[in-house]
C-alpha cells in the first residue's frame, strides 16, 4: 500500500485519504509517496482516457478507493469534456504535436484534476459523514475550475475570493454565473496578494477554521498532481512513446503540471526531456541554468496563470534532488523564507538537468510565436501554450518527438490574441452563453472581520 511522507521529514505513513483532505503537511511540507509504485504501462495501450487515469491512480489510492470506484469517478469526471478523446493530440509538424488540455468545462487544463478531485472529496466525506468549506483565492483559472467541479455537491461549500476588477471578464464570469447554493464568490476590494493574505489569516484563525471546517484545493494537493500524470501517459501511448521517448514542453507557473510529468517518469514512462517553459516570471528557468532558486518581482504578462515567482510544487523535486532528506529540504526552505533564495551544488543541479531543461520566453516572442504557428498551421494557440511551443522548439533534443501541452483555449484571452494576430479567437458556444448570463457575487472590503462575518452568515448555523 502506498503511504505518504512530508517533504520536510515531519510526517510519515500517511494514507491517501489523509493526504487528500489535508493538502499541506503539518510541518509545512508537501506530501509525496514513500515509494514509487511501478505500473505496467504497456497494459494500458488502447484504453480510453478515463480508464487510463483510473488504472494509473489505483496504486496511489489503495485503502481509499478500489479499481471500480476509481473508474466510475473518472468516467463521470471526464463525461462533460467536449472532445471524445478528452485529451486529443493535434499534429503541428513531422515530429511535433500539441496535446489539447482545454476541452473541459472551464477551457483550461485545471479541469483535469479538479473534476476528479471534487468526486474524490464527495466520496470520502460521504463515507465519513462530514462536510467541509473550501475557501480559495484566485487570479484566474483555478477559481473557475474549482467552482465548476464543486458546484451542486452536497457535502462541500466553496467560497472563492478574487481581486475586484483585476481578472479577465471571461475568468470572472466563469465563477459568477455558476448559480449553485453551495458556491459563494467574493470580489475583494484589493489585489490578488490581499486575497491570498486574507485567506492565510482565515486558515490561521483556529476557531474560524474549525467552525467552518476549512479545506484548500490549491495546486499543492497531491491528488491534483497525480491525476495530471494521466495525460502524459495517455499521449505517449498514442505516439509510440514507450519505444521512442518523447520530450514534453510544459507552460509552467507553480510547477504542478510539469512535476506530474516527473511522476509519470517515476512510474515507468520513458521521458526524453521535460521542458519547463516560463514567461518573464522565470524563477524556474533561472534555477535550471544556475542552480540558484531566487525570488523576483512578479510582472504581469499576457499568460497570467504563469505570473508566479514562488513555485510551490518545486519543493517536491527538491526532495528528490536531495535524496529524500526531509531535514535538508526543511533547511533549504528556511533559507528561502529568510533570504528569498536557495542554492544547490553542481552535482544536484546536474541531476535535475538530466531530465529538466528550462527557458524564459518574453512577451514579444510569445506574440510572435502565436502569429508564426497560425501562419504555418492555421492553428490558434493561447499565450500560455505559445510560451510552451517556443521553449519546446528551442530545447527539444534533435530527433526527439515533441509534445507541447496546450493548457488553455485561446478564446479565454481575447486581448492577447488580438494583439498577436489582429483578431480574437472565435468564442465557443458555452463561453458566448456565459457572457450573457446573470452574474452573482458579493463585493467586500479587504478586511478580515468583514470577510469572516460574511462567510459565517453564508455557511449558516450548521457550520
Ligand atoms: C495554471 C496554469 C498554468 C501553470 O500550471 P502550473 O501547474 O501552475 O505550473 C499554465 N497555463 C494555464 C492556462 C494555467 O491555467
Tab-separated table of C-alpha atoms and ligand atoms in Angstrom:
chain	number	residue	atom	x	y	z
A	1	UNK	CA	0.000	0.000	0.000
A	2	UNK	CA	1.381	3.399	-0.970
A	3	UNK	CA	1.752	5.675	2.021
A	4	UNK	CA	2.906	9.290	2.067
A	5	UNK	CA	5.613	11.316	3.728
A	6	UNK	CA	6.196	15.061	4.085
A	7	UNK	CA	8.984	16.643	2.024
A	8	UNK	CA	10.234	18.193	5.311
A	9	UNK	CA	10.506	14.877	7.134
A	10	UNK	CA	7.999	15.647	9.906
A	11	UNK	CA	5.325	13.142	8.918
A	12	UNK	CA	5.339	9.539	7.632
A	13	UNK	CA	2.995	6.656	6.839
A	14	UNK	CA	0.019	8.817	5.918
A	15	UNK	CA	-2.879	7.379	3.927
A	16	UNK	CA	-4.131	8.727	0.601
A	17	UNK	CA	-7.361	9.819	2.296
A	18	UNK	CA	-5.430	11.829	4.856
A	19	UNK	CA	-3.305	13.454	2.181
A	20	UNK	CA	-6.353	14.240	0.042
A	21	UNK	CA	-8.168	16.073	2.837
A	22	UNK	CA	-5.179	17.807	4.455
A	23	UNK	CA	-3.459	19.285	1.408
A	24	UNK	CA	-0.384	20.648	3.223
A	25	UNK	CA	1.532	18.585	5.814
A	26	UNK	CA	1.604	19.800	9.441
A	27	UNK	CA	5.317	20.671	9.208
A	28	UNK	CA	4.674	22.957	6.231
A	29	UNK	CA	5.953	20.377	3.733
A	30	UNK	CA	4.194	18.731	0.797
A	31	UNK	CA	3.080	15.113	0.699
A	32	UNK	CA	4.835	12.661	-1.648
A	33	UNK	CA	4.614	8.854	-1.902
A	34	UNK	CA	7.003	6.995	0.389
A	35	UNK	CA	7.909	4.717	-2.546
A	36	UNK	CA	7.118	4.999	-6.258
A	37	UNK	CA	4.824	2.213	-7.425
A	38	UNK	CA	5.662	0.618	-10.793
A	39	UNK	CA	2.808	0.490	-13.295
A	40	UNK	CA	2.706	-1.803	-16.356
A	41	UNK	CA	2.138	0.968	-18.890
A	42	UNK	CA	2.107	-1.354	-21.905
A	43	UNK	CA	-1.046	-2.893	-20.453
A	44	UNK	CA	-2.782	0.495	-20.727
A	45	UNK	CA	-2.370	0.733	-24.517
A	46	UNK	CA	-5.717	1.214	-26.220
A	47	UNK	CA	-7.642	2.196	-23.082
A	48	UNK	CA	-9.851	5.305	-23.054
A	49	UNK	CA	-8.706	8.405	-21.190
A	50	UNK	CA	-10.845	7.742	-18.056
A	51	UNK	CA	-9.729	4.102	-17.960
A	52	UNK	CA	-6.080	5.153	-18.274
A	53	UNK	CA	-6.341	7.606	-15.384
A	54	UNK	CA	-8.192	5.131	-13.188
A	55	UNK	CA	-5.521	2.458	-13.749
A	56	UNK	CA	-2.695	4.911	-13.042
A	57	UNK	CA	-4.279	6.171	-9.848
A	58	UNK	CA	-5.051	2.729	-8.417
A	59	UNK	CA	-1.643	2.068	-6.784
A	60	UNK	CA	-1.672	5.585	-5.253
A	61	UNK	CA	-5.120	5.311	-3.650
A	62	UNK	CA	-5.031	1.837	-2.083
A	63	UNK	CA	-7.053	1.697	1.135
A	64	UNK	CA	-9.185	4.636	-0.016
A	65	UNK	CA	-10.644	3.829	-3.454
A	66	UNK	CA	-10.735	0.486	-5.275
A	67	UNK	CA	-10.473	-0.007	-9.036
A	68	UNK	CA	-14.228	0.063	-9.679
A	69	UNK	CA	-14.732	3.275	-7.667
A	70	UNK	CA	-11.847	4.965	-9.474
A	71	UNK	CA	-13.173	4.008	-12.854
A	72	UNK	CA	-16.676	5.259	-12.058
A	73	UNK	CA	-15.306	8.579	-10.750
A	74	UNK	CA	-13.008	9.039	-13.748
A	75	UNK	CA	-15.757	8.266	-16.250
A	76	UNK	CA	-18.036	10.755	-14.527
A	77	UNK	CA	-15.301	13.417	-14.209
A	78	UNK	CA	-14.486	13.440	-17.934
A	79	UNK	CA	-18.013	12.821	-19.289
A	80	UNK	CA	-18.646	16.550	-19.798
A	81	UNK	CA	-15.435	17.202	-21.769
A	82	UNK	CA	-16.228	18.489	-25.247
A	83	UNK	CA	-13.868	16.164	-27.182
A	84	UNK	CA	-14.404	12.383	-27.307
A	85	UNK	CA	-10.665	11.774	-26.834
A	86	UNK	CA	-10.709	14.005	-23.685
A	87	UNK	CA	-7.054	15.000	-24.355
A	88	UNK	CA	-6.657	15.000	-28.171
A	89	UNK	CA	-3.330	15.354	-29.985
A	90	UNK	CA	-3.007	17.788	-32.891
A	91	UNK	CA	-0.025	17.445	-35.208
A	92	UNK	CA	1.903	20.660	-35.926
A	93	UNK	CA	4.875	19.270	-37.795
A	94	UNK	CA	6.565	15.984	-38.750
A	95	UNK	CA	7.585	15.219	-35.164
A	96	UNK	CA	5.712	17.897	-33.209
A	97	UNK	CA	2.310	17.750	-31.523
A	98	UNK	CA	0.010	19.799	-29.341
A	99	UNK	CA	-1.743	17.982	-26.503
A	100	UNK	CA	-5.017	19.890	-26.131
A	101	UNK	CA	-5.988	20.043	-22.481
A	102	UNK	CA	-8.686	22.712	-22.765
A	103	UNK	CA	-11.793	20.730	-23.671
A	104	UNK	CA	-13.102	20.663	-20.095
A	105	UNK	CA	-15.865	22.883	-18.675
A	106	UNK	CA	-13.642	25.926	-17.947
A	107	UNK	CA	-11.425	25.736	-21.056
A	108	UNK	CA	-8.119	25.243	-19.205
A	109	UNK	CA	-6.205	22.143	-18.070
A	110	UNK	CA	-7.059	22.656	-14.383
A	111	UNK	CA	-10.365	20.845	-15.071
A	112	UNK	CA	-8.499	17.549	-15.492
A	113	UNK	CA	-7.540	17.342	-11.837
A	114	UNK	CA	-10.305	19.432	-10.303
A	115	UNK	CA	-13.192	17.440	-11.795
A	116	UNK	CA	-11.713	14.276	-10.322
A	117	UNK	CA	-10.863	15.934	-7.006
A	118	UNK	CA	-14.492	17.061	-6.497
A	119	UNK	CA	-15.680	13.489	-6.837
A	120	UNK	CA	-12.948	12.118	-4.562
A	121	UNK	CA	-13.784	14.664	-1.847
A	122	UNK	CA	-17.508	13.954	-2.052
A	123	UNK	CA	-16.984	10.170	-1.828
A	124	UNK	CA	-14.670	10.409	1.187
A	125	UNK	CA	-16.846	12.943	3.028
A	126	UNK	CA	-19.943	10.831	2.478
A	127	UNK	CA	-18.200	7.813	3.948
A	128	UNK	CA	-17.110	9.855	6.977
A	129	UNK	CA	-20.427	11.678	7.360
A	130	UNK	CA	-18.630	15.036	7.262
A	131	UNK	CA	-18.865	18.259	5.301
A	132	UNK	CA	-16.283	20.958	4.593
A	133	UNK	CA	-15.907	24.524	3.335
A	134	UNK	CA	-13.360	25.050	0.607
A	135	UNK	CA	-12.006	28.581	0.528
A	136	UNK	CA	-9.646	29.705	-2.204
A	137	UNK	CA	-8.141	32.843	-3.695
A	138	UNK	CA	-7.757	33.056	-7.449
A	139	UNK	CA	-6.108	35.209	-10.061
A	140	UNK	CA	-7.870	33.312	-12.841
A	141	UNK	CA	-8.263	29.686	-13.852
A	142	UNK	CA	-8.105	27.809	-10.540
A	143	UNK	CA	-11.178	29.506	-9.063
A	144	UNK	CA	-13.239	28.804	-12.161
A	145	UNK	CA	-12.192	25.141	-12.250
A	146	UNK	CA	-12.979	24.745	-8.531
A	147	UNK	CA	-16.396	26.357	-8.860
A	148	UNK	CA	-17.332	24.125	-11.781
A	149	UNK	CA	-16.053	20.998	-10.037
A	150	UNK	CA	-17.727	21.616	-6.671
A	151	UNK	CA	-20.980	23.410	-7.612
A	152	UNK	CA	-24.003	21.396	-6.549
A	153	UNK	CA	-22.086	18.868	-4.418
A	154	UNK	CA	-23.806	18.003	-1.142
A	155	UNK	CA	-21.044	17.962	1.419
A	156	UNK	CA	-18.895	20.792	0.181
A	157	UNK	CA	-19.363	24.548	0.278
A	158	UNK	CA	-16.985	26.569	-1.859
A	159	UNK	CA	-16.081	30.234	-1.447
A	160	UNK	CA	-13.658	31.961	-3.824
A	161	UNK	CA	-12.047	35.361	-3.302
A	162	UNK	CA	-10.911	37.323	-6.342
A	163	UNK	CA	-9.441	40.845	-6.641
A	164	UNK	CA	-12.184	43.192	-7.812
A	165	UNK	CA	-11.616	44.434	-11.374
A	166	UNK	CA	-8.287	42.619	-11.758
A	167	UNK	CA	-9.171	39.392	-13.544
A	168	UNK	CA	-10.390	38.978	-17.144
A	169	UNK	CA	-14.162	39.241	-17.790
A	170	UNK	CA	-14.253	35.665	-19.094
A	171	UNK	CA	-12.475	34.383	-15.988
A	172	UNK	CA	-14.784	36.358	-13.677
A	173	UNK	CA	-17.948	35.170	-15.379
A	174	UNK	CA	-16.842	31.544	-15.259
A	175	UNK	CA	-17.211	31.867	-11.499
A	176	UNK	CA	-20.027	34.377	-11.039
A	177	UNK	CA	-22.534	32.730	-13.379
A	178	UNK	CA	-22.465	29.350	-11.576
A	179	UNK	CA	-25.735	29.779	-9.697
A	180	UNK	CA	-25.407	26.970	-7.126
A	181	UNK	CA	-26.397	27.459	-3.491
A	182	UNK	CA	-23.128	25.945	-2.232
A	183	UNK	CA	-20.997	28.462	-4.151
A	184	UNK	CA	-20.123	31.955	-2.923
A	185	UNK	CA	-17.970	34.332	-4.979
A	186	UNK	CA	-16.466	37.372	-3.301
A	187	UNK	CA	-14.902	40.346	-5.064
A	188	UNK	CA	-12.353	41.725	-2.605
A	189	UNK	CA	-11.522	45.421	-2.861
A	190	UNK	CA	-7.789	44.812	-3.143
A	191	UNK	CA	-5.101	42.927	-5.065
A	192	UNK	CA	-4.560	39.184	-5.528
A	193	UNK	CA	-1.935	39.344	-2.760
A	194	UNK	CA	-4.564	40.864	-0.429
A	195	UNK	CA	-6.894	37.961	-1.239
A	196	UNK	CA	-4.152	35.426	-0.519
A	197	UNK	CA	-3.204	37.139	2.728
A	198	UNK	CA	-6.815	37.223	3.996
A	199	UNK	CA	-7.082	33.534	3.058
A	200	UNK	CA	-3.978	32.771	5.132
A	201	UNK	CA	-5.438	34.807	8.023
A	202	UNK	CA	-8.597	32.695	7.914
A	203	UNK	CA	-6.620	29.443	7.977
A	204	UNK	CA	-4.526	30.760	10.868
A	205	UNK	CA	-7.653	31.621	12.916
A	206	UNK	CA	-8.112	28.186	14.555
A	207	UNK	CA	-11.657	28.878	15.835
A	208	UNK	CA	-12.847	30.049	12.433
A	209	UNK	CA	-11.031	27.222	10.684
A	210	UNK	CA	-12.613	24.643	12.986
A	211	UNK	CA	-16.141	26.110	12.910
A	212	UNK	CA	-16.312	26.195	9.119
A	213	UNK	CA	-14.146	23.068	8.614
A	214	UNK	CA	-11.973	24.910	6.121
A	215	UNK	CA	-10.169	22.990	3.397
A	216	UNK	CA	-7.966	24.077	0.490
A	217	UNK	CA	-7.681	22.860	-3.094
A	218	UNK	CA	-4.633	24.755	-4.302
A	219	UNK	CA	-2.173	23.059	-6.598
A	220	UNK	CA	-0.043	21.535	-3.825
A	221	UNK	CA	-2.760	18.920	-3.215
A	222	UNK	CA	-1.172	15.556	-4.093
A	223	UNK	CA	-4.372	14.198	-5.637
A	224	UNK	CA	-4.386	17.055	-8.147
A	225	UNK	CA	-0.793	16.449	-9.152
A	226	UNK	CA	-1.057	12.685	-9.602
A	227	UNK	CA	-4.274	12.985	-11.624
A	228	UNK	CA	-2.350	15.099	-14.138
A	229	UNK	CA	0.146	12.296	-14.820
A	230	UNK	CA	-2.702	10.694	-16.800
A	231	UNK	CA	-2.352	12.785	-19.936
A	232	UNK	CA	1.424	12.294	-20.183
A	233	UNK	CA	0.936	8.527	-20.270
A	234	UNK	CA	-2.157	8.687	-22.497
A	235	UNK	CA	-0.435	10.853	-25.118
A	236	UNK	CA	2.790	8.823	-25.016
A	237	UNK	CA	0.839	5.605	-25.639
A	238	UNK	CA	-0.866	7.181	-28.662
A	239	UNK	CA	2.504	8.280	-30.130
A	240	UNK	CA	4.503	5.112	-29.506
A	241	UNK	CA	6.369	6.819	-26.684
A	242	UNK	CA	7.208	3.617	-24.799
A	243	UNK	CA	9.558	2.645	-27.644
A	244	UNK	CA	10.678	6.149	-28.589
A	245	UNK	CA	10.751	8.534	-25.607
A	246	UNK	CA	9.089	11.936	-26.087
A	247	UNK	CA	10.036	15.422	-24.923
A	248	UNK	CA	7.212	17.383	-23.260
A	249	UNK	CA	7.139	21.192	-23.214
A	250	UNK	CA	5.036	22.484	-20.333
A	251	UNK	CA	3.861	26.078	-19.756
A	252	UNK	CA	4.789	26.448	-16.091
A	253	UNK	CA	3.818	28.558	-13.081
A	254	UNK	CA	3.526	26.626	-9.832
A	255	UNK	CA	5.463	23.583	-11.181
A	256	UNK	CA	2.428	21.316	-10.652
A	257	UNK	CA	1.812	20.310	-14.243
A	258	UNK	CA	5.439	19.641	-15.199
A	259	UNK	CA	6.005	17.798	-11.909
A	260	UNK	CA	3.127	15.498	-12.971
A	261	UNK	CA	5.353	14.624	-15.950
A	262	UNK	CA	8.070	13.715	-13.459
A	263	UNK	CA	5.569	11.468	-11.642
A	264	UNK	CA	4.799	9.758	-14.964
A	265	UNK	CA	8.523	9.129	-15.455
A	266	UNK	CA	8.884	7.701	-11.936
A	267	UNK	CA	6.122	5.139	-12.518
A	268	UNK	CA	7.789	3.902	-15.687
A	269	UNK	CA	7.168	6.266	-18.603
A	270	UNK	CA	10.384	6.829	-20.589
A	271	UNK	CA	10.673	10.615	-20.993
A	272	UNK	CA	13.440	12.211	-23.077
A	273	UNK	CA	13.046	15.691	-21.570
A	274	UNK	CA	10.694	17.822	-19.512
A	275	UNK	CA	10.919	21.384	-20.801
A	276	UNK	CA	9.927	23.969	-18.191
A	277	UNK	CA	8.554	26.901	-20.190
A	278	UNK	CA	8.207	30.150	-18.256
A	279	UNK	CA	7.212	33.677	-19.216
A	280	UNK	CA	9.261	36.594	-17.856
A	281	UNK	CA	8.471	35.334	-14.341
A	282	UNK	CA	11.379	32.959	-14.779
A	283	UNK	CA	12.489	31.738	-11.338
A	284	UNK	CA	12.482	28.110	-12.566
A	285	UNK	CA	14.334	28.797	-15.823
A	286	UNK	CA	16.980	30.715	-13.832
A	287	UNK	CA	17.273	27.832	-11.380
A	288	UNK	CA	17.843	25.308	-14.159
A	289	UNK	CA	20.606	27.413	-15.658
A	290	UNK	CA	22.363	28.452	-12.423
A	291	UNK	CA	21.325	26.186	-9.528
A	292	UNK	CA	20.125	29.263	-7.661
A	293	UNK	CA	16.404	29.490	-6.880
A	294	UNK	CA	15.807	33.162	-6.100
A	295	UNK	CA	12.548	35.044	-5.839
A	296	UNK	CA	11.945	38.041	-8.139
A	297	UNK	CA	9.237	40.657	-8.561
A	298	UNK	CA	6.066	39.345	-10.197
A	299	UNK	CA	5.418	41.017	-13.560
A	300	UNK	CA	2.007	40.978	-15.287
A	301	UNK	CA	2.159	39.180	-18.667
A	302	UNK	CA	-0.238	38.002	-21.374
A	303	UNK	CA	-0.008	34.499	-19.819
A	304	UNK	CA	-1.361	35.463	-16.361
A	305	UNK	CA	-1.742	31.927	-15.000
A	306	UNK	CA	2.065	31.687	-15.049
A	307	UNK	CA	2.683	35.007	-13.276
A	308	UNK	CA	4.174	33.343	-10.228
A	309	UNK	CA	7.584	33.813	-8.628
A	310	UNK	CA	7.469	31.085	-5.996
A	311	UNK	CA	6.640	27.692	-7.497
A	312	UNK	CA	5.154	25.698	-4.594
A	313	UNK	CA	5.498	22.241	-6.154
A	314	UNK	CA	9.216	22.769	-6.776
A	315	UNK	CA	9.738	21.557	-3.195
A	316	UNK	CA	8.707	18.068	-4.349
A	317	UNK	CA	11.549	17.974	-6.889
A	318	UNK	CA	13.944	19.421	-4.329
A	319	UNK	CA	13.106	16.483	-2.047
A	320	UNK	CA	14.216	14.040	-4.763
A	321	UNK	CA	17.322	16.046	-5.686
A	322	UNK	CA	18.348	15.954	-2.007
A	323	UNK	CA	17.962	12.150	-1.935
A	324	UNK	CA	14.690	12.381	0.045
A	325	UNK	CA	16.384	14.006	3.039
A	326	UNK	CA	13.481	15.878	4.695
A	327	UNK	CA	15.709	17.715	7.163
A	328	UNK	CA	17.831	19.072	4.306
A	329	UNK	CA	14.705	20.244	2.458
A	330	UNK	CA	13.418	21.949	5.623
A	331	UNK	CA	16.789	23.721	5.963
A	332	UNK	CA	16.769	24.942	2.354
A	333	UNK	CA	13.170	26.121	2.590
A	334	UNK	CA	14.080	28.024	5.764
A	335	UNK	CA	16.954	29.647	3.813
A	336	UNK	CA	14.496	30.558	1.106
A	337	UNK	CA	11.984	32.042	3.567
A	338	UNK	CA	14.742	34.126	5.161
A	339	UNK	CA	16.812	35.214	2.139
A	340	UNK	CA	14.390	34.798	-0.759
A	341	UNK	CA	16.931	32.418	-2.296
A	342	UNK	CA	18.353	28.916	-2.023
A	343	UNK	CA	21.184	27.214	-3.850
A	344	UNK	CA	22.040	23.662	-4.907
A	345	UNK	CA	25.526	22.308	-5.596
A	346	UNK	CA	26.686	21.305	-9.077
A	347	UNK	CA	26.019	17.583	-8.716
A	348	UNK	CA	22.421	18.113	-7.721
A	349	UNK	CA	21.870	20.649	-10.458
A	350	UNK	CA	23.331	18.163	-12.951
A	351	UNK	CA	20.875	15.533	-11.682
A	352	UNK	CA	17.963	17.935	-12.300
A	353	UNK	CA	19.260	18.722	-15.773
A	354	UNK	CA	19.355	15.074	-16.797
A	355	UNK	CA	15.571	15.315	-17.170
A	356	UNK	CA	14.606	19.001	-16.968
A	357	UNK	CA	15.525	21.993	-19.116
A	358	UNK	CA	14.135	25.499	-18.689
A	359	UNK	CA	13.577	28.512	-20.928
A	360	UNK	CA	12.174	32.007	-20.455
A	361	UNK	CA	10.019	33.423	-23.240
A	362	UNK	CA	9.411	37.166	-23.271
A	363	UNK	CA	6.222	38.952	-24.310
A	364	UNK	CA	7.281	39.908	-27.842
A	365	UNK	CA	8.467	36.360	-28.593
A	366	UNK	CA	5.197	34.931	-27.217
A	367	UNK	CA	3.146	37.157	-29.545
A	368	UNK	CA	5.441	36.336	-32.487
A	369	UNK	CA	5.055	32.600	-31.790
A	370	UNK	CA	1.242	32.853	-31.794
A	371	UNK	CA	1.432	34.552	-35.219
A	372	UNK	CA	4.056	32.116	-36.532
A	373	UNK	CA	2.065	28.993	-35.563
A	374	UNK	CA	-1.092	30.456	-37.078
A	375	UNK	CA	0.687	31.276	-40.355
A	376	UNK	CA	2.344	27.857	-40.622
A	377	UNK	CA	-0.509	25.590	-39.479
A	378	UNK	CA	-3.715	27.650	-39.196
A	379	UNK	CA	-3.842	26.662	-35.528
A	380	UNK	CA	-4.689	29.328	-32.917
A	381	UNK	CA	-2.752	28.819	-29.676
A	382	UNK	CA	-3.252	30.785	-26.466
A	383	UNK	CA	-0.359	32.765	-24.929
A	384	UNK	CA	0.437	30.095	-22.296
A	385	UNK	CA	0.654	27.433	-24.989
A	386	UNK	CA	2.771	29.724	-27.188
A	387	UNK	CA	5.332	30.027	-24.384
A	388	UNK	CA	5.417	26.225	-24.301
A	389	UNK	CA	5.837	25.854	-28.057
A	390	UNK	CA	8.697	28.375	-28.225
A	391	UNK	CA	10.592	26.816	-25.322
A	392	UNK	CA	9.943	23.334	-26.712
A	393	UNK	CA	11.317	24.178	-30.146
A	394	UNK	CA	14.401	25.771	-28.606
A	395	UNK	CA	15.196	22.951	-26.173
A	396	UNK	CA	13.914	19.707	-27.703
A	397	UNK	CA	16.860	17.350	-28.366
A	398	UNK	CA	17.323	16.777	-32.128
A	399	UNK	CA	15.422	13.774	-33.475
A	400	UNK	CA	13.139	13.580	-30.414
A	401	UNK	CA	9.360	13.843	-30.873
A	402	UNK	CA	7.999	16.948	-29.106
A	403	UNK	CA	4.636	17.274	-27.384
A	404	UNK	CA	3.636	20.727	-26.112
A	405	UNK	CA	0.853	20.874	-23.546
A	406	UNK	CA	-1.856	23.311	-24.734
A	407	UNK	CA	-3.068	24.467	-21.323
A	408	UNK	CA	-5.842	26.940	-22.207
A	409	UNK	CA	-8.264	27.731	-25.026
A	410	UNK	CA	-7.296	30.865	-26.998
A	411	UNK	CA	-10.812	32.353	-26.616
A	412	UNK	CA	-10.060	32.930	-22.917
A	413	UNK	CA	-7.534	35.637	-23.842
A	414	UNK	CA	-9.142	37.864	-26.500
A	415	UNK	CA	-6.892	40.900	-25.920
A	416	UNK	CA	-3.613	38.993	-26.257
A	417	UNK	CA	-4.854	37.104	-29.308
A	418	UNK	CA	-5.929	40.328	-30.993
A	419	UNK	CA	-2.570	41.896	-30.289
A	420	UNK	CA	-0.733	38.896	-31.762
A	421	UNK	CA	-2.912	38.072	-34.779
A	422	UNK	CA	-5.191	41.066	-35.367
A	423	UNK	CA	-8.317	39.229	-34.247
A	424	UNK	CA	-9.726	37.396	-31.222
A	425	UNK	CA	-10.267	33.632	-31.371
A	426	UNK	CA	-13.877	32.635	-32.156
A	427	UNK	CA	-15.847	32.245	-28.924
A	428	UNK	CA	-17.087	28.659	-28.351
A	429	UNK	CA	-20.830	28.455	-27.656
A	430	UNK	CA	-20.622	27.753	-23.880
A	431	UNK	CA	-18.369	30.804	-23.371
A	432	UNK	CA	-20.608	33.012	-25.515
A	433	UNK	CA	-23.670	31.974	-23.479
A	434	UNK	CA	-21.794	32.660	-20.259
A	435	UNK	CA	-21.005	36.225	-21.286
A	436	UNK	CA	-24.772	36.857	-21.436
A	437	UNK	CA	-25.687	35.061	-18.193
A	438	UNK	CA	-26.606	36.803	-14.930
A	439	UNK	CA	-23.696	37.375	-12.534
A	440	UNK	CA	-23.975	36.798	-8.800
A	441	UNK	CA	-21.234	37.830	-6.376
A	442	UNK	CA	-20.667	39.854	-3.222
A	443	UNK	CA	-18.250	42.772	-3.021
A	444	UNK	CA	-16.455	43.186	0.308
A	445	UNK	CA	-13.628	45.363	1.628
A	446	UNK	CA	-10.143	43.910	2.122
A	447	UNK	CA	-10.928	43.319	5.808
A	448	UNK	CA	-10.640	40.006	7.670
A	449	UNK	CA	-13.523	40.632	10.113
A	450	UNK	CA	-15.914	41.609	7.325
A	451	UNK	CA	-14.970	38.539	5.254
A	452	UNK	CA	-15.294	36.179	8.207
A	453	UNK	CA	-18.683	37.607	9.261
A	454	UNK	CA	-19.949	37.220	5.731
A	455	UNK	CA	-18.724	33.629	5.381
A	456	UNK	CA	-20.155	32.620	8.782
A	457	UNK	CA	-23.563	34.012	7.823
A	458	UNK	CA	-23.422	32.291	4.435
A	459	UNK	CA	-22.307	28.926	5.847
A	460	UNK	CA	-25.212	29.048	8.322
A	461	UNK	CA	-25.724	27.672	11.842
A	462	UNK	CA	-24.835	24.079	10.925
A	463	UNK	CA	-21.270	25.104	10.040
B	1	LIG	C1	-2.263	27.058	-14.008
B	1	LIG	C2	-1.869	27.241	-15.428
B	1	LIG	C3	-0.540	27.045	-15.869
B	1	LIG	C4	0.599	26.722	-14.921
B	1	LIG	O1	0.482	25.425	-14.368
B	1	LIG	P1	1.337	25.039	-13.058
B	1	LIG	O2	0.853	23.699	-12.672
B	1	LIG	O3	0.979	26.095	-12.033
B	1	LIG	O4	2.767	25.079	-13.423
B	1	LIG	C5	-0.258	27.183	-17.219
B	1	LIG	N1	-1.222	27.515	-18.106
B	1	LIG	C6	-2.502	27.717	-17.722
B	1	LIG	C7	-3.502	28.103	-18.742
B	1	LIG	C8	-2.878	27.590	-16.376
B	1	LIG	O5	-4.155	27.800	-16.008
